[in-house]
Structure formats: structure tokens, C-alpha cells
Amino acid sequence: MRWLGNKTPLLEEILLAAERAGFQGGTVCDLFAGSGAVGRFFRSRGFHVVSTDLMHCSLAFQKVYLECPGPPSFLGVQQFWDQLEPIDASRLHDAEPQDISSWTPFLKLIRYLEEELPAMEGILVRQFSPAGAAGRGYLTPENAARIDAIIHQIRSWRISGLLDESEIWLLIVSVIDAADRVANISGTYGAYLKSWQQNSLHDLKLRIPSTVEGPVGEAHRCDASDWIEQVDCDLLYLDPPYNQRQYGANYHLPEVLSLLPMEESDDSIEAQLYGKTGLLPWKDVASPLCSRRGTECRDSMETVIQRARARGIVFSYSEEGILSRDQIEQMLYRWAVQEHPSDASVASRANILHEIPYRRFKSDRSGSARNFRPAEGRTEDEVHEWLFAIRRVQEERC
Ligand SMILES: C[S@@+](CC[C@H](N)C(=O)[O-])C[C@H]1O[C@@H](n2cnc3c(N)ncnc32)[C@H](O)[C@@H]1O
């Protein structure tokens, strides 16, 4: 999933930072889960992962990557796929060859959803394709009608009790991912493009989400600053937003797709959509961490860090972000030594900062001057990612 700040390219670096700080296993808390890529990776490496995010579509990713117990049987809807040929196995992510047979029900169900189920006009056609009155060009009318039909079908199976919880989340993530690959956008959903990009003209293709094996974790949709008080973990991984772009305003279409199957009909979501791009009201998921106003961002980050009950923290941030390196280091030191202020030098030695050269996220390059501010000495395409790792002082002594 194209997600602003997705850490997929940095997973090995993050694990290395955790290992250098002395963490080889235990519970990891991923407090700003986003696409769920980091939690999924830690689960695959044997960690128990708990995570949260403000967005409902992130909850869907977390549910699939952390809680999914294995391949779904889709027994409740067997009559729809039983007689069909499975769709080609390239739609199966990351599975070893011997795993393929356990995914056959899903591959057959994809055949049903893509080829047997008639397309229909619903909220996606009306609100997110040019066929609707607002003329929003996120999806072609054909792809929008296919998604409408699939969402409608998932909802009706859910209401009839034919799917278990993990089957519902797997289907939702598959739809979000498929829509993302044909969405007519550049990077985020903040705007659609005026003319159709090549990818958006392809037919919608569902894939099986890339689930992993590992300890079953926990997915949440809570505000980090409240939820952190309830979590006890070994390692806290922090990857907060780093600029002013609010995720609620930039990922409204995935958010709508994740919510629709859980509703009784399209109506209540459709009634809320507004503006040029069909936003969902997003103020309830507005984050102070995206604010450049006064000290809002710093105060909010400080609150989260000071409340953390962990043995160590790994913190990702962009050098172009709202917080400076000094501010982040100060917060981490204060947290690490809070019961032992005289041990600041120990904390300082324990702190590790890696700078990782990184290619700029696509929409940051084409975005407004407000969003795009290369750091001193960097080219337009180059941005460095910071990775801090710190252990609490009392832990150093054990
Ligand atoms: C940089 S992204 C995380 C990316 C993620 N690590 C990944 O690999 O996809 C930051 C995330 O923080 C979430 N967020 C922002 N403020 C939050 C808050 N107060 N509580 C929980 N999540 C928040 C956003 O919704 C967004 O998904």
C-alpha cells in the first residue's frame, strides 16, 4: 500500500537498530502503525506485536498482519466459490509453494468476486468516479462499479454471519490494496489527477494480503497519547507523522473502503462526504503531531514518550520533519533517565542515531512548496531518515 511514511524499505535497518539496543524478542509496540508494515515484519521475526493508529483503514491492515491466524477457509460462502477454478497463483503474496493449496478457497473466491459477481452502481461510482455528479476522477467508472459490487457482497455476507472476523478483514485489505493500484493519484489521495494514468486504466485485481506467520498480536484504533498508558512492552517503535499532512485528509478513500462493509448500507457514509475530493469529516483523526503551530507537535510527542512503559525506544523521523534532531534527542534522554537524572551521560552513550539516505516519497516531490523542503545540502530526490534507539537507564544496570 502506498502510505506516506511507509517504512517497508527500512525494515532491516529498524530491526538492526532494535538489536543494537539489545532487543532480540519480546513485545514490540508499534504506536503509529499506518500500513502495518513494521508490525507485520516484527511478527514474522517472532516478536509479539501490539499496535494502534487513528485511521480505520490502518486498523484493517493491523488486523490482517497481526491477528490473522492463517489462511481462511471461507466455508460460510463455499457455495459461491466451490465449483470455480482458482485464480492464478500470482495473486498470492509471499507464500512458499507448499502453502498454495491452503489458499485455494481465497483464490476461488477472488474468481467469483471479479468474474461472476455482476458490477453495480453504488457509492464508489457516484462519489469517486467521473460518472457521479461531482465528477471525481479517482477510479474509472468500471473499476468503481466492480468495487461497489464487491463491497456490497462482503457487507451482505457479514450481515448474514457467513464470514468470520478475520475473513472480513482479509477481504477489506484485499479491496483497499486493489483499489490503491488502480487509483488515479500521485502518492496520496489528497487529489486525483486530471487525466487517467496508465495504472488506473487496468482492471481491478484482488490479491491475497501478505500475511505472515508468528505470534498472534493485537490491533487497535486508538489515539497514541491515551493508549500508550495501557501498554507494557519491551520495545516501543515510534514512527509519528513528520509534516503537516493529516492522514485523514490524505487517505479518505481507503478509509471509506474500510468502513463501508461494516455499515448497514452506503447511506450514512455517503451523507458525510464533502468537498472537491469527497472527504470524510476527519477532524476526529486530526493529529497534533502534524501541527506547526507553537509547540503543539513537540508537546504531544513529549506526552507520548513520557508515558511510555517500555525498556527501550526506536524512533523513526525524517530530517525534513517538524521536530528537530535536538528536540527528539532531548525527549528521549529525559525519558531514559527520568528516575536517574544524574545518569544523563549513560543515556547519551546508549543513544544511537543512524542516518539513512532515502528516496523521497513521490507525492512529496510533486507537492506544494509547503510540503516540499529539501534539507540543507540534499538534492531534490534525497532525504535522510533518522533512526534513534535508546534504552532506559535502569535497564542498562540490570
Ligand atoms: C509515518 S506514518 C506511520 C507509517 C508506518 N510506520 C508504516 O510503515 O506504514 C504515521 C501514522 O501515525 C498515525 N497517527 C497520527 N497521529 C496519531 C495519533 N495521535 N495516534 C495514533 N496514530 C496517529 C497516522 O494515521 C499515520 O498512519
PDB file of C-alpha atoms in Angstrom, residues 15 17-25 27-28 42 47 233-236 310-314 390-392 395:
ATOM      1  CA  LEU A  15      15.434  -4.384  13.264  1.00  0.00           C
ATOM      2  CA  ALA A  17      18.611  -0.624  15.493  1.00  0.00           C
ATOM      3  CA  ALA A  18      16.462  -2.695  17.866  1.00  0.00           C
ATOM      4  CA  GLU A  19      19.083  -5.439  18.047  1.00  0.00           C
ATOM      5  CA  ARG A  20      21.895  -2.967  18.652  1.00  0.00           C
ATOM      6  CA  ALA A  21      19.869  -1.585  21.542  1.00  0.00           C
ATOM      7  CA  GLY A  22      19.711  -5.160  22.883  1.00  0.00           C
ATOM      8  CA  PHE A  23      16.247  -6.337  21.782  1.00  0.00           C
ATOM      9  CA  GLN A  24      16.085  -9.822  20.282  1.00  0.00           C
ATOM     10  CA  GLY A  25      12.472 -10.714  21.061  1.00  0.00           C
ATOM     11  CA  THR A  27       6.717  -7.497  22.870  1.00  0.00           C
ATOM     12  CA  VAL A  28       7.004  -4.651  20.381  1.00  0.00           C
ATOM     13  CA  PHE A  42       8.379  -7.864  13.656  1.00  0.00           C
ATOM     14  CA  PHE A  47       8.066 -10.773  18.228  1.00  0.00           C
ATOM     15  CA  CYS A 233       6.152  -3.578  26.175  1.00  0.00           C
ATOM     16  CA  ASP A 234       9.821  -4.343  25.753  1.00  0.00           C
ATOM     17  CA  LEU A 235      10.377  -2.159  22.714  1.00  0.00           C
ATOM     18  CA  LEU A 236       8.364   0.853  21.654  1.00  0.00           C
ATOM     19  CA  ALA A 310       8.937   0.243  27.759  1.00  0.00           C
ATOM     20  CA  ARG A 311      12.532  -0.890  28.177  1.00  0.00           C
ATOM     21  CA  GLY A 312      13.638   0.856  25.034  1.00  0.00           C
ATOM     22  CA  ILE A 313      12.520   3.049  22.152  1.00  0.00           C
ATOM     23  CA  VAL A 314      13.342   3.041  18.461  1.00  0.00           C
ATOM     24  CA  ILE A 390      17.648   4.226  23.302  1.00  0.00           C
ATOM     25  CA  ARG A 391      17.350   2.006  26.370  1.00  0.00           C
ATOM     26  CA  ARG A 392      16.101   3.118  29.719  1.00  0.00           C
ATOM     27  CA  GLU A 395      17.647  -1.378  32.170  1.00  0.00           C
TER      28      GLU A 395
END
